[in-house]
CSV table of C-alpha atoms and ligand atoms in Angstrom, one decimal:
chain,number,residue,atom,x,y,z
A,28,MET,CA,-6.4,-108.6,-57.7
A,29,LYS,CA,-5.4,-107.6,-61.2
A,30,GLU,CA,-4.5,-111.3,-61.9
A,31,HIS,CA,-7.9,-112.5,-60.7
A,32,ILE,CA,-9.7,-109.9,-62.8
A,33,LEU,CA,-7.7,-110.9,-65.9
A,34,HIS,CA,-8.3,-114.6,-65.2
A,35,ASP,CA,-12.1,-114.0,-64.8
A,36,LEU,CA,-12.6,-111.7,-67.8
A,37,PRO,CA,-13.4,-113.6,-71.1
A,38,GLY,CA,-10.1,-114.1,-72.9
A,39,ASP,CA,-11.2,-112.0,-75.9
A,40,HIS,CA,-12.4,-109.1,-73.8
A,41,PRO,CA,-11.6,-105.9,-75.8
A,42,TRP,CA,-10.4,-104.0,-72.7
A,43,GLN,CA,-8.2,-106.8,-71.2
A,44,ASN,CA,-4.8,-105.3,-72.3
A,45,GLN,CA,-5.5,-101.9,-70.9
A,46,ILE,CA,-6.3,-102.5,-67.2
A,47,TYR,CA,-4.0,-100.6,-64.8
A,48,TRP,CA,-3.8,-101.6,-61.1
A,49,PHE,CA,-2.6,-99.2,-58.4
A,50,ASP,CA,-2.0,-100.2,-54.7
A,51,SER,CA,-2.5,-96.5,-53.8
A,52,ILE,CA,-3.3,-93.4,-55.8
A,53,ASP,CA,-4.8,-90.0,-55.1
A,54,SER,CA,-7.9,-90.5,-57.3
A,55,THR,CA,-8.4,-92.9,-60.2
A,56,ASN,CA,-10.5,-90.2,-61.9
A,57,THR,CA,-7.8,-87.6,-61.7
A,58,ARG,CA,-5.2,-90.1,-63.1
A,59,ALA,CA,-7.6,-91.2,-65.8
A,60,LYS,CA,-8.1,-87.6,-67.0
A,61,GLN,CA,-4.3,-87.2,-67.2
A,62,MET,CA,-3.9,-90.5,-69.1
A,63,ALA,CA,-6.7,-89.5,-71.4
A,64,ALA,CA,-5.0,-86.2,-72.1
A,65,ASP,CA,-1.8,-88.1,-72.9
A,66,GLY,CA,-3.7,-90.2,-75.5
A,67,ALA,CA,-4.8,-93.3,-73.6
A,68,PRO,CA,-7.3,-95.2,-75.7
A,69,TYR,CA,-11.0,-95.7,-75.0
A,70,GLY,CA,-11.6,-98.7,-72.7
A,71,THR,CA,-8.6,-97.9,-70.5
A,72,VAL,CA,-9.5,-99.1,-67.0
A,73,LEU,CA,-7.8,-97.9,-63.7
A,74,ILE,CA,-8.4,-99.7,-60.5
A,75,ALA,CA,-7.0,-98.9,-57.1
A,76,ASP,CA,-6.9,-100.7,-53.7
A,77,HIS,CA,-6.8,-97.4,-51.9
A,78,GLN,CA,-7.3,-93.7,-52.8
A,79,THR,CA,-5.9,-90.9,-50.7
A,80,GLY,CA,-8.1,-88.3,-52.4
A,81,GLY,CA,-11.2,-90.1,-53.6
A,82,ARG,CA,-13.7,-87.5,-55.0
A,83,GLY,CA,-17.5,-87.5,-55.2
A,84,ARG,CA,-20.1,-85.2,-56.7
A,85,LEU,CA,-20.4,-81.6,-55.5
A,86,GLY,CA,-16.8,-81.5,-54.2
A,87,ARG,CA,-17.4,-84.2,-51.7
A,88,THR,CA,-14.8,-86.8,-50.7
A,89,PHE,CA,-15.3,-90.5,-51.2
A,90,GLN,CA,-13.7,-92.6,-48.4
A,91,SER,CA,-11.6,-95.2,-50.1
A,92,PRO,CA,-9.8,-97.4,-47.5
A,93,SER,CA,-7.5,-100.2,-48.5
A,94,GLY,CA,-8.8,-103.7,-48.8
A,95,MET,CA,-12.4,-102.7,-48.6
A,96,GLY,CA,-13.7,-101.4,-51.9
A,97,ILE,CA,-13.5,-101.1,-55.6
A,98,TYR,CA,-12.3,-97.7,-56.9
A,99,MET,CA,-12.4,-97.8,-60.7
A,100,SER,CA,-12.3,-95.3,-63.5
A,101,VAL,CA,-12.8,-96.0,-67.2
A,102,ILE,CA,-11.9,-93.8,-70.1
A,103,LEU,CA,-14.5,-93.6,-72.9
A,104,ARG,CA,-14.3,-91.6,-76.1
A,105,PRO,CA,-17.9,-91.2,-77.5
A,106,GLN,CA,-17.9,-89.3,-80.7
A,107,CYS,CA,-20.6,-86.7,-80.0
A,108,ARG,CA,-21.5,-83.4,-78.5
A,109,PRO,CA,-21.7,-83.2,-74.7
A,110,GLU,CA,-25.4,-82.4,-74.7
A,111,HIS,CA,-25.9,-86.0,-76.2
A,112,LEU,CA,-24.3,-87.5,-73.1
A,113,MET,CA,-26.6,-86.1,-70.4
A,114,HIS,CA,-27.7,-89.7,-69.7
A,115,LEU,CA,-24.1,-91.0,-69.2
A,116,THR,CA,-24.2,-91.2,-65.4
A,117,CYS,CA,-27.6,-92.9,-65.5
A,118,ALA,CA,-26.4,-95.5,-68.0
A,119,ALA,CA,-23.3,-96.2,-65.9
A,120,ALA,CA,-25.5,-96.6,-62.8
A,121,VAL,CA,-27.6,-99.2,-64.5
A,122,ALA,CA,-24.4,-101.0,-65.6
A,123,ALA,CA,-23.2,-101.0,-62.0
A,124,CYS,CA,-26.5,-102.4,-60.8
A,125,ASP,CA,-26.2,-105.1,-63.5
A,126,ALA,CA,-22.6,-105.9,-62.4
A,127,ILE,CA,-23.5,-106.2,-58.7
A,128,GLU,CA,-26.5,-108.3,-59.5
A,129,ALA,CA,-24.3,-110.6,-61.6
A,130,ALA,CA,-21.5,-110.9,-59.1
A,131,VAL,CA,-23.4,-110.8,-55.7
A,132,GLY,CA,-27.0,-111.8,-56.5
A,133,LEU,CA,-28.7,-108.7,-55.2
A,134,ARG,CA,-29.8,-105.6,-57.2
A,135,PRO,CA,-29.3,-102.2,-55.6
A,136,GLY,CA,-31.7,-99.3,-56.3
A,137,ILE,CA,-30.6,-96.0,-57.6
A,138,LYS,CA,-31.0,-92.8,-55.6
A,139,TRP,CA,-31.1,-90.1,-58.3
A,140,THR,CA,-28.8,-89.4,-59.7
A,141,ASN,CA,-25.7,-91.4,-59.0
A,142,ASP,CA,-26.0,-93.3,-55.7
A,143,LEU,CA,-26.5,-97.1,-55.5
A,144,VAL,CA,-28.4,-98.0,-52.4
A,145,HIS,CA,-29.7,-101.0,-50.6
A,146,SER,CA,-31.5,-101.4,-47.3
A,147,SER,CA,-31.5,-97.6,-47.0
A,148,ARG,CA,-27.7,-97.4,-47.2
A,149,LYS,CA,-25.4,-96.0,-49.9
A,150,LEU,CA,-23.3,-98.8,-51.4
A,151,ALA,CA,-21.7,-97.0,-54.3
A,152,GLY,CA,-21.3,-93.7,-56.0
A,153,ILE,CA,-20.5,-92.6,-59.5
A,154,LEU,CA,-18.6,-89.5,-60.7
A,155,THR,CA,-18.5,-88.8,-64.4
A,156,GLU,CA,-16.3,-86.1,-65.8
A,157,LEU,CA,-16.2,-84.9,-69.5
A,158,SER,CA,-13.4,-83.2,-71.4
A,159,VAL,CA,-14.8,-81.2,-74.3
A,160,GLU,CA,-12.8,-79.6,-77.2
A,161,ALA,CA,-14.3,-77.4,-79.8
A,162,GLY,CA,-17.8,-78.4,-78.8
A,163,THR,CA,-17.1,-82.2,-79.1
A,164,VAL,CA,-16.4,-84.7,-76.3
A,165,ASN,CA,-12.8,-85.6,-76.2
A,166,CYS,CA,-13.1,-88.1,-73.5
A,167,ALA,CA,-15.5,-89.1,-70.7
A,168,VAL,CA,-14.2,-90.6,-67.5
A,169,ILE,CA,-16.6,-92.7,-65.5
A,170,GLY,CA,-15.5,-93.2,-61.9
A,171,ILE,CA,-17.2,-95.7,-59.7
A,172,GLY,CA,-16.6,-96.5,-56.0
A,173,ILE,CA,-18.2,-99.6,-54.5
A,174,ASN,CA,-18.1,-100.4,-50.8
A,175,CYS,CA,-17.5,-104.1,-50.7
A,176,CYS,CA,-16.1,-105.5,-47.5
A,177,GLN,CA,-16.8,-102.8,-44.8
A,178,GLN,CA,-18.7,-103.5,-41.6
A,179,GLU,CA,-20.6,-100.5,-40.0
A,180,THR,CA,-17.7,-99.5,-37.7
A,181,ASP,CA,-15.3,-99.3,-40.6
A,182,PHE,CA,-17.1,-96.2,-41.9
A,183,ALA,CA,-16.2,-92.8,-40.4
A,184,PRO,CA,-18.8,-91.6,-37.8
A,185,ASP,CA,-20.2,-88.9,-40.1
A,186,ILE,CA,-21.4,-91.4,-42.7
A,187,ARG,CA,-21.9,-94.5,-40.5
A,188,ALA,CA,-25.7,-94.3,-40.4
A,189,VAL,CA,-26.1,-94.0,-44.1
A,190,ALA,CA,-23.2,-95.9,-45.6
A,191,GLY,CA,-23.3,-99.6,-46.3
A,192,SER,CA,-21.3,-102.3,-48.1
A,193,LEU,CA,-22.1,-105.3,-50.2
A,194,ALA,CA,-20.9,-107.5,-47.4
A,195,MET,CA,-23.3,-105.8,-44.9
A,196,VAL,CA,-26.4,-106.2,-47.1
A,197,ALA,CA,-25.5,-109.6,-48.5
A,198,GLY,CA,-24.5,-110.9,-45.1
A,199,ARG,CA,-21.4,-112.7,-46.4
A,200,GLN,CA,-17.9,-112.1,-47.6
A,201,ILE,CA,-17.5,-110.4,-51.0
A,202,ASP,CA,-15.0,-111.3,-53.7
A,203,ARG,CA,-13.9,-107.9,-54.9
A,204,ALA,CA,-12.2,-109.2,-58.0
A,205,LYS,CA,-15.5,-110.8,-59.1
A,206,VAL,CA,-17.4,-107.6,-58.6
A,207,ALA,CA,-14.6,-105.6,-60.5
A,208,THR,CA,-14.7,-108.1,-63.4
A,209,ALA,CA,-18.4,-107.8,-63.7
A,210,LEU,CA,-18.2,-104.1,-63.6
A,211,ILE,CA,-15.6,-103.9,-66.4
A,212,ASP,CA,-17.8,-106.2,-68.5
A,213,GLN,CA,-21.0,-104.3,-67.9
A,214,LEU,CA,-19.4,-100.9,-68.6
A,215,GLN,CA,-18.0,-102.2,-71.9
A,216,ARG,CA,-21.5,-103.5,-72.8
A,217,MET,CA,-23.0,-100.1,-71.9
A,218,ASP,CA,-20.4,-98.3,-74.0
A,219,ARG,CA,-21.3,-100.4,-77.1
A,220,THR,CA,-24.9,-99.0,-77.1
A,221,LEU,CA,-24.3,-95.7,-75.3
A,222,LEU,CA,-25.7,-93.4,-78.0
A,223,GLU,CA,-28.3,-95.4,-79.9
A,224,GLY,CA,-29.5,-97.2,-76.8
A,225,LYS,CA,-30.3,-94.1,-74.8
A,226,ALA,CA,-34.1,-94.6,-74.5
A,227,ALA,CA,-33.7,-98.2,-73.5
A,228,ALA,CA,-31.1,-97.4,-70.9
A,229,MET,CA,-33.2,-94.6,-69.4
A,230,GLU,CA,-36.2,-96.9,-69.2
A,231,ARG,CA,-34.1,-99.3,-67.2
A,232,TYR,CA,-32.8,-96.4,-65.1
A,233,ARG,CA,-36.4,-95.5,-64.2
A,234,GLN,CA,-37.2,-99.0,-63.1
A,235,ASP,CA,-34.2,-99.0,-60.7
A,236,CYS,CA,-34.6,-95.4,-59.5
A,237,ILE,CA,-36.1,-95.4,-56.0
A,238,THR,CA,-36.4,-91.6,-55.9
A,239,ILE,CA,-39.4,-91.6,-58.3
A,240,GLY,CA,-42.6,-91.5,-56.3
A,241,ARG,CA,-41.1,-90.0,-53.2
A,242,ASP,CA,-41.4,-86.7,-51.4
A,243,ILE,CA,-38.0,-85.1,-51.6
A,244,SER,CA,-35.9,-82.1,-50.5
A,245,LEU,CA,-33.8,-80.3,-53.1
A,246,VAL,CA,-30.7,-78.6,-51.8
A,247,ARG,CA,-28.9,-76.0,-54.0
A,248,GLY,CA,-26.4,-74.0,-52.0
A,249,ASP,CA,-28.4,-72.4,-49.2
A,250,GLU,CA,-31.7,-72.9,-50.9
A,251,LEU,CA,-34.0,-75.7,-49.7
A,252,ARG,CA,-37.2,-76.7,-51.6
A,253,HIS,CA,-39.6,-79.5,-51.1
A,254,GLY,CA,-41.4,-81.4,-53.9
A,255,HIS,CA,-42.5,-84.8,-55.1
A,256,ALA,CA,-40.4,-86.7,-57.6
A,257,VAL,CA,-42.6,-87.8,-60.5
A,258,GLY,CA,-40.1,-89.1,-63.0
A,259,VAL,CA,-36.8,-88.9,-64.8
A,260,ASP,CA,-36.6,-87.7,-68.4
A,261,ASP,CA,-34.4,-89.1,-71.1
A,262,GLU,CA,-31.6,-86.6,-70.3
A,263,GLY,CA,-31.4,-87.8,-66.8
A,264,ALA,CA,-33.1,-84.8,-65.2
A,265,LEU,CA,-35.4,-85.4,-62.2
A,266,LEU,CA,-39.0,-84.3,-62.8
A,267,VAL,CA,-40.2,-82.7,-59.6
A,268,SER,CA,-43.8,-81.6,-58.9
A,269,PHE,CA,-44.0,-78.6,-56.5
A,270,PRO,CA,-46.8,-77.7,-54.1
A,271,ASP,CA,-48.1,-75.0,-56.5
A,272,GLY,CA,-48.6,-77.7,-59.2
A,273,HIS,CA,-45.8,-76.8,-61.6
A,274,VAL,CA,-43.3,-79.5,-62.6
A,275,GLU,CA,-39.6,-78.8,-63.1
A,276,ALA,CA,-36.9,-80.8,-64.8
A,277,VAL,CA,-34.0,-80.6,-62.3
A,278,ASN,CA,-30.5,-81.3,-63.5
A,279,SER,CA,-28.0,-83.0,-61.3
A,280,GLY,CA,-25.2,-80.4,-61.7
A,281,GLU,CA,-25.5,-78.5,-58.5
A,282,VAL,CA,-28.4,-80.1,-56.7
A,283,SER,CA,-28.5,-82.7,-54.0
A,284,VAL,CA,-31.6,-84.6,-53.3
A,285,ARG,CA,-32.6,-85.9,-49.9
A,286,GLY,CA,-35.7,-87.9,-48.8
A,287,MET,CA,-38.0,-85.6,-46.9
A,288,TYR,CA,-37.1,-87.4,-43.6
A,289,GLY,CA,-33.6,-88.7,-44.2
A,290,TYR,CA,-31.0,-89.8,-46.7
A,291,ILE,CA,-33.4,-91.9,-48.9
B,14,BTN,C1,-20.3,-89.8,-55.2
B,14,BTN,O1,-20.6,-90.6,-54.3
B,14,BTN,O2,-20.6,-88.6,-55.3
B,14,BTN,C2,-19.4,-90.3,-56.3
B,14,BTN,C3,-18.3,-91.1,-55.8
B,14,BTN,C4,-17.3,-91.6,-56.9
B,14,BTN,C5,-16.1,-92.3,-56.3
B,14,BTN,C6,-15.3,-92.9,-57.4
B,14,BTN,S1,-14.0,-94.0,-56.7
B,14,BTN,C7,-13.2,-94.1,-58.2
B,14,BTN,C8,-13.3,-92.7,-58.8
B,14,BTN,N1,-12.2,-91.9,-58.3
B,14,BTN,C9,-12.6,-90.9,-57.6
B,14,BTN,O3,-11.9,-90.0,-57.1
B,14,BTN,N2,-13.9,-90.9,-57.6
B,14,BTN,C10,-14.5,-92.0,-58.3
């Protein structure tokens, strides 16, 4: 697959000489953080065919079977304070939607904050991890897992009803290398305008975000609250209106959002 990706990337692509392929790995994010600590440059890309310990938000696992998906991490080194990167996951989600649209011809929606969905099923997830030194970002690792080739029975029973793949929603076979190439390209474009293009990226995020306008349940530990999602601010926080009329900006850190009657 690495050969296909290199063949499809434009010959002068700035990241083309720093793409690492793994047949199997514990987690591309974990390895990317190690490589970043060892000095790997910005734009280092790790892609695996299989992860034995794929990780998601809130300590969840991300099922990463061989031959089925794209499991990719990219090392970025934005020169800023971490509070200026609150929108990073949102910008990456828009870039992933752009990549899927370019490669497959359909555009997923985004379930706040980091799930790409289509036909009421989760197609992809994003896990961003920052390393901060002396108040400044040392590196940001963006990890993206996209289900490409699975059919419903390929998913474990606990997620079978809510997980989907590009093949399932497109109704045809998917060329994983093509999707991976588009993803590398869109993430590089996103990185070029990450700081000064924040407002524009968040405007695009709001257009893709299917959570806005829905009744939702907010789960934080054992606490469950119900509200109505009215927007997303420029820091990526979900604006939730509660029955007593007050509106809160909810950060993604420890909260999971569900539709009032199901996953979406
Ligand atoms: C989520 O659904 O909460 C996020 C899933 C992120 C999965 C990707 S796959 C590549 C990278 N390596 C990991 O261990 N996780 C991310």
